[in-house]
Amino acid sequence: PAGSSVRILPAVAGLEVIPKKAAAAVLKAGGAGAGDRSAALPTATSQPELTTKEAKALGVREVMSTFTTTFSAGDAPRVHNISLIAAAVHGSLVRPGQVFSMNAATGQRTAAKGYRTAHVIQNGEIVDGLGGGVCQAGTTMFNTAFFAGLPVPERRNHSLHISHYPMGRDATLNWPGTDLKFRNDSPYGIYITSRATPSTLTFTFWSTSRGYKVTSSTSAARNFRAPPTRYKDDPTLPKGEEVVDEPGSSGFDVTVSRTVTKG
């Protein structure tokens, strides 16, 4: 995809190095003593995942849905993590009938993959955790699927209200149990592209438009309730003294309705 159009490149066969044979050839060349110590790497022909005909038949030709969320550019580790997630998701192809999983697309967020420690929400508290920022991606992906009119079989809200996410339309992720999934119920493929800047994240779905019109309405916040009080022992405080670590914020309910119409 480039701009607002899609170009399909003709399929070509490729070459793959055969690892075991290549390793043996390199070891042999390395122990050859003086003279020629080069090794020809044995290769095998590999076929593309899609033929040109199959790629065209998927109908990936126009923007189906796009959504952007914003965030603070000041939290460098979080910005870094968001860019890693965007790169992991970029280029995903969801075939007709297939379910897309954010956890499957990104895999476990680990230090070995370059993820850094940043703020995460755990049990209603903001704490430091590896891969902070993944929920920004989850929320952005949920809204892209939401406004594409796609079914969302799995999505969970945060345990804490975050004001810079769309009210009632946030999505939290945690490895491996808390996931975001949407199903491609269309007869066309959906190709996902992403774009991350230091303060924005955009996901775009490319497919063939089914002529859907998607609208949503959000209720006012209601049923406010005080947060529960949790006590933790602090051996550094004098006996009998209490300190409020975090005052907490009220919980509430909100309802979001989505209407998908055609014609």
Tab-separated table of C-alpha atoms in Angstrom:
chain	number	residue	atom	x	y	z
A	1	PRO	CA	0.000	0.000	0.000
A	2	ALA	CA	1.104	3.542	-0.798
A	3	GLY	CA	-1.074	6.565	-0.134
A	4	SER	CA	-4.601	5.383	-0.843
A	5	SER	CA	-3.854	2.657	-3.400
A	6	VAL	CA	-2.481	-0.879	-3.419
A	7	ARG	CA	-0.094	-2.383	-5.943
A	8	ILE	CA	0.368	-6.154	-6.268
A	9	LEU	CA	3.872	-7.225	-7.205
A	10	PRO	CA	4.031	-10.344	-9.415
A	11	ALA	CA	5.062	-13.488	-7.518
A	12	VAL	CA	8.641	-14.669	-7.989
A	13	ALA	CA	10.426	-17.772	-6.734
A	14	GLY	CA	13.216	-17.178	-4.219
A	15	LEU	CA	16.303	-18.932	-2.920
A	16	GLU	CA	16.723	-20.301	0.603
A	17	VAL	CA	20.015	-21.367	2.136
A	18	ILE	CA	19.940	-24.971	3.407
A	19	PRO	CA	21.284	-24.491	6.977
A	20	LYS	CA	22.859	-27.907	7.704
A	21	LYS	CA	24.576	-28.222	4.327
A	22	ALA	CA	25.731	-24.580	4.502
A	23	ALA	CA	27.229	-25.097	7.980
A	24	ALA	CA	29.081	-28.202	6.781
A	25	ALA	CA	30.443	-26.318	3.742
A	26	VAL	CA	31.665	-23.404	5.900
A	27	LEU	CA	33.353	-25.750	8.405
A	28	LYS	CA	35.063	-27.606	5.581
A	29	ALA	CA	36.325	-24.358	4.024
A	30	GLY	CA	37.484	-23.096	7.430
A	31	GLY	CA	39.671	-26.158	7.973
A	32	ALA	CA	41.104	-26.219	4.469
A	33	GLY	CA	44.450	-24.657	5.482
A	34	ALA	CA	46.126	-22.286	3.010
A	35	GLY	CA	44.620	-21.386	-0.331
A	36	ASP	CA	40.988	-21.050	-1.217
A	37	ARG	CA	38.874	-20.973	1.955
A	38	SER	CA	35.593	-19.940	0.350
A	39	ALA	CA	32.420	-22.033	0.437
A	40	ALA	CA	29.448	-22.034	-1.931
A	41	LEU	CA	26.289	-21.998	0.154
A	42	PRO	CA	23.843	-24.723	-0.948
A	43	THR	CA	20.393	-23.310	-1.719
A	44	ALA	CA	16.924	-24.558	-2.534
A	45	THR	CA	14.178	-22.821	-4.525
A	46	SER	CA	11.345	-21.460	-2.366
A	47	GLN	CA	7.908	-20.566	-3.649
A	48	PRO	CA	6.076	-17.396	-2.530
A	49	GLU	CA	3.295	-17.712	0.038
A	50	LEU	CA	0.775	-16.402	-2.502
A	51	THR	CA	0.687	-16.697	-6.277
A	52	THR	CA	-0.098	-13.492	-8.201
A	53	LYS	CA	-3.573	-14.865	-8.946
A	54	GLU	CA	-4.232	-15.717	-5.266
A	55	ALA	CA	-3.038	-12.270	-4.149
A	56	LYS	CA	-5.373	-10.536	-6.621
A	57	ALA	CA	-8.281	-12.761	-5.580
A	58	LEU	CA	-7.955	-11.583	-1.953
A	59	GLY	CA	-9.254	-8.169	-3.019
A	60	VAL	CA	-6.800	-6.060	-1.014
A	61	ARG	CA	-7.291	-2.816	-2.893
A	62	GLU	CA	-8.534	0.079	-0.723
A	63	VAL	CA	-8.709	1.450	2.817
A	64	MET	CA	-11.409	-0.349	4.771
A	65	SER	CA	-10.775	1.343	8.126
A	66	THR	CA	-8.115	3.419	9.860
A	67	PHE	CA	-7.729	4.708	13.419
A	68	THR	CA	-5.142	6.823	15.239
A	69	THR	CA	-4.512	7.228	18.980
A	70	THR	CA	-2.210	9.791	20.569
A	71	PHE	CA	0.103	9.606	23.574
A	72	SER	CA	2.867	11.511	25.333
A	73	ALA	CA	6.194	11.616	23.508
A	74	GLY	CA	7.936	12.201	26.848
A	75	ASP	CA	7.866	8.559	28.047
A	76	ALA	CA	10.761	7.225	25.932
A	77	PRO	CA	10.557	3.506	26.964
A	78	ARG	CA	6.821	3.426	26.241
A	79	VAL	CA	7.282	5.166	22.865
A	80	HIS	CA	9.991	2.609	22.028
A	81	ASN	CA	7.724	-0.340	22.940
A	82	ILE	CA	4.831	1.040	20.857
A	83	SER	CA	7.135	1.280	17.812
A	84	LEU	CA	8.194	-2.386	18.302
A	85	ILE	CA	4.571	-3.548	18.463
A	86	ALA	CA	3.673	-1.483	15.385
A	87	ALA	CA	6.542	-3.119	13.467
A	88	ALA	CA	5.462	-6.611	14.591
A	89	VAL	CA	1.888	-6.095	13.377
A	90	HIS	CA	2.755	-4.276	10.126
A	91	GLY	CA	2.141	-6.462	7.077
A	92	SER	CA	-0.206	-8.939	8.763
A	93	LEU	CA	-2.630	-10.606	6.360
A	94	VAL	CA	-5.960	-11.807	7.778
A	95	ARG	CA	-7.628	-14.178	5.328
A	96	PRO	CA	-11.402	-14.597	4.977
A	97	GLY	CA	-12.817	-16.395	8.025
A	98	GLN	CA	-9.557	-16.075	9.966
A	99	VAL	CA	-9.352	-14.703	13.534
A	100	PHE	CA	-6.607	-12.147	14.183
A	101	SER	CA	-4.973	-12.201	17.630
A	102	MET	CA	-2.801	-9.337	18.905
A	103	ASN	CA	-0.858	-11.678	21.212
A	104	ALA	CA	-0.193	-14.097	18.348
A	105	ALA	CA	0.871	-11.236	16.052
A	106	THR	CA	3.367	-9.711	18.489
A	107	GLY	CA	4.373	-12.785	20.477
A	108	GLN	CA	5.498	-12.449	24.085
A	109	ARG	CA	6.891	-9.010	24.864
A	110	THR	CA	10.371	-9.784	26.234
A	111	ALA	CA	13.635	-7.943	26.928
A	112	ALA	CA	15.319	-10.228	24.371
A	113	LYS	CA	13.084	-8.681	21.689
A	114	GLY	CA	14.089	-5.193	22.801
A	115	TYR	CA	11.068	-4.322	24.958
A	116	ARG	CA	11.760	-1.919	27.808
A	117	THR	CA	10.261	-1.374	31.248
A	118	ALA	CA	7.524	1.287	31.281
A	119	HIS	CA	4.277	2.016	33.119
A	120	VAL	CA	1.619	-0.706	33.011
A	121	ILE	CA	-1.735	-1.047	34.790
A	122	GLN	CA	-1.973	-4.039	37.090
A	123	ASN	CA	-4.926	-4.733	39.394
A	124	GLY	CA	-6.044	-1.113	39.160
A	125	GLU	CA	-2.603	0.332	39.930
A	126	ILE	CA	0.038	1.947	37.718
A	127	VAL	CA	3.295	0.032	38.163
A	128	ASP	CA	6.475	-0.575	36.173
A	129	GLY	CA	6.389	-3.596	33.870
A	130	LEU	CA	8.054	-4.975	30.757
A	131	GLY	CA	6.346	-3.987	27.511
A	132	GLY	CA	4.402	-0.977	28.794
A	133	GLY	CA	2.575	0.608	25.846
A	134	VAL	CA	1.116	-2.599	24.474
A	135	CYS	CA	-2.378	-1.459	25.523
A	136	GLN	CA	-2.019	1.640	23.340
A	137	ALA	CA	-1.652	-0.778	20.424
A	138	GLY	CA	-4.524	-2.951	21.679
A	139	THR	CA	-6.829	0.057	21.957
A	140	THR	CA	-5.839	1.362	18.510
A	141	MET	CA	-6.370	-2.067	16.906
A	142	PHE	CA	-9.737	-2.528	18.657
A	143	ASN	CA	-11.019	0.792	17.321
A	144	THR	CA	-9.799	0.021	13.800
A	145	ALA	CA	-11.743	-3.282	13.871
A	146	PHE	CA	-14.702	-1.587	15.601
A	147	PHE	CA	-15.131	0.992	12.821
A	148	ALA	CA	-14.526	-1.637	10.116
A	149	GLY	CA	-17.723	-3.307	11.356
A	150	LEU	CA	-15.883	-6.554	12.124
A	151	PRO	CA	-16.936	-8.974	14.892
A	152	VAL	CA	-14.703	-8.809	17.997
A	153	PRO	CA	-14.899	-12.133	19.871
A	154	GLU	CA	-12.376	-11.137	22.564
A	155	ARG	CA	-11.617	-7.790	24.192
A	156	ARG	CA	-11.209	-6.640	27.793
A	157	ASN	CA	-11.242	-3.131	29.266
A	158	HIS	CA	-8.573	-1.796	31.638
A	159	SER	CA	-9.065	-2.045	35.402
A	160	LEU	CA	-8.498	1.733	35.546
A	161	HIS	CA	-10.084	4.508	33.461
A	162	ILE	CA	-7.560	6.163	31.125
A	163	SER	CA	-8.820	9.542	29.938
A	164	HIS	CA	-6.806	9.733	26.693
A	165	TYR	CA	-8.431	6.559	25.301
A	166	PRO	CA	-11.892	6.743	23.676
A	167	MET	CA	-14.455	6.401	26.485
A	168	GLY	CA	-15.553	2.765	26.809
A	169	ARG	CA	-13.465	1.702	23.786
A	170	ASP	CA	-10.115	0.771	25.343
A	171	ALA	CA	-8.568	-2.699	25.114
A	172	THR	CA	-5.974	-4.153	27.454
A	173	LEU	CA	-3.441	-6.878	26.617
A	174	ASN	CA	-1.372	-9.181	28.780
A	175	TRP	CA	0.656	-12.243	27.837
A	176	PRO	CA	-0.636	-14.908	27.380
A	177	GLY	CA	-4.190	-14.815	28.718
A	178	THR	CA	-5.588	-11.344	27.996
A	179	ASP	CA	-5.915	-10.849	24.256
A	180	LEU	CA	-7.699	-8.802	21.616
A	181	LYS	CA	-9.184	-10.734	18.698
A	182	PHE	CA	-11.279	-9.801	15.682
A	183	ARG	CA	-12.686	-12.061	12.972
A	184	ASN	CA	-12.561	-11.372	9.263
A	185	ASP	CA	-16.143	-12.278	8.330
A	186	SER	CA	-15.754	-10.829	4.815
A	187	PRO	CA	-14.998	-12.728	1.587
A	188	TYR	CA	-11.851	-10.591	1.142
A	189	GLY	CA	-8.428	-10.524	2.749
A	190	ILE	CA	-7.520	-7.770	5.226
A	191	TYR	CA	-3.966	-6.427	5.044
A	192	ILE	CA	-2.844	-4.447	8.118
A	193	THR	CA	-0.342	-1.594	7.984
A	194	SER	CA	0.893	0.475	10.898
A	195	ARG	CA	2.564	3.827	11.394
A	196	ALA	CA	4.138	4.928	14.672
A	197	THR	CA	5.505	8.377	15.508
A	198	PRO	CA	6.769	9.552	18.942
A	199	SER	CA	3.202	10.651	19.796
A	200	THR	CA	0.769	8.765	17.505
A	201	LEU	CA	-0.060	5.204	16.474
A	202	THR	CA	-2.143	4.411	13.387
A	203	PHE	CA	-3.440	1.073	12.153
A	204	THR	CA	-5.015	0.804	8.686
A	205	PHE	CA	-7.000	-2.122	7.263
A	206	TRP	CA	-6.808	-2.584	3.465
A	207	SER	CA	-9.455	-4.726	1.786
A	208	THR	CA	-12.520	-4.356	-0.453
A	209	SER	CA	-15.259	-2.133	0.937
A	210	ARG	CA	-18.546	-3.908	1.647
A	211	GLY	CA	-20.362	-0.559	1.779
A	212	TYR	CA	-20.751	-0.691	5.552
A	213	LYS	CA	-21.575	2.448	7.516
A	214	VAL	CA	-20.505	2.241	11.157
A	215	THR	CA	-21.809	4.591	13.846
A	216	SER	CA	-21.474	4.452	17.602
A	217	SER	CA	-22.973	6.100	20.658
A	218	THR	CA	-21.533	6.318	24.167
A	219	SER	CA	-23.660	6.686	27.295
A	220	ALA	CA	-22.823	9.069	30.119
A	221	ALA	CA	-20.784	7.577	32.952
A	222	ARG	CA	-23.096	6.211	35.643
A	223	ASN	CA	-23.252	4.031	38.747
A	224	PHE	CA	-20.217	5.712	40.321
A	225	ARG	CA	-18.743	3.833	43.263
A	226	ALA	CA	-15.840	4.440	45.611
A	227	PRO	CA	-12.738	2.299	45.189
A	228	PRO	CA	-12.108	-0.377	47.837
A	229	THR	CA	-9.441	0.360	50.456
A	230	ARG	CA	-6.395	-1.897	50.458
A	231	TYR	CA	-4.008	-2.051	53.410
A	232	LYS	CA	-0.323	-2.918	53.098
A	233	ASP	CA	2.112	-3.301	55.994
A	234	ASP	CA	4.992	-0.802	55.937
A	235	PRO	CA	7.684	-1.636	58.522
A	236	THR	CA	9.271	1.817	58.038
A	237	LEU	CA	6.252	3.619	59.563
A	238	PRO	CA	5.758	4.079	63.325
A	239	LYS	CA	3.276	1.612	64.835
A	240	GLY	CA	-0.344	2.668	64.363
A	241	GLU	CA	0.401	5.299	61.701
A	242	GLU	CA	-1.361	5.203	58.340
A	243	VAL	CA	-0.328	6.898	55.093
A	244	VAL	CA	-2.481	7.144	51.958
A	245	ASP	CA	-0.239	5.860	49.164
A	246	GLU	CA	-2.791	6.421	46.354
A	247	PRO	CA	-6.196	8.024	46.975
A	248	GLY	CA	-7.802	5.924	44.211
A	249	SER	CA	-10.495	7.004	41.782
A	250	SER	CA	-14.180	6.165	41.487
A	251	GLY	CA	-15.310	3.258	39.387
A	252	PHE	CA	-18.216	3.662	36.972
A	253	ASP	CA	-20.169	1.993	34.172
A	254	VAL	CA	-20.386	3.165	30.581
A	255	THR	CA	-22.140	1.580	27.604
A	256	VAL	CA	-20.989	1.841	23.990
A	257	SER	CA	-23.350	0.798	21.180
A	258	ARG	CA	-22.201	0.122	17.628
A	259	THR	CA	-24.547	0.086	14.651
A	260	VAL	CA	-23.408	-1.377	11.335
A	261	THR	CA	-25.678	-0.666	8.364
A	262	LYS	CA	-25.523	-1.526	4.690
A	263	GLY	CA	-27.746	0.185	2.157
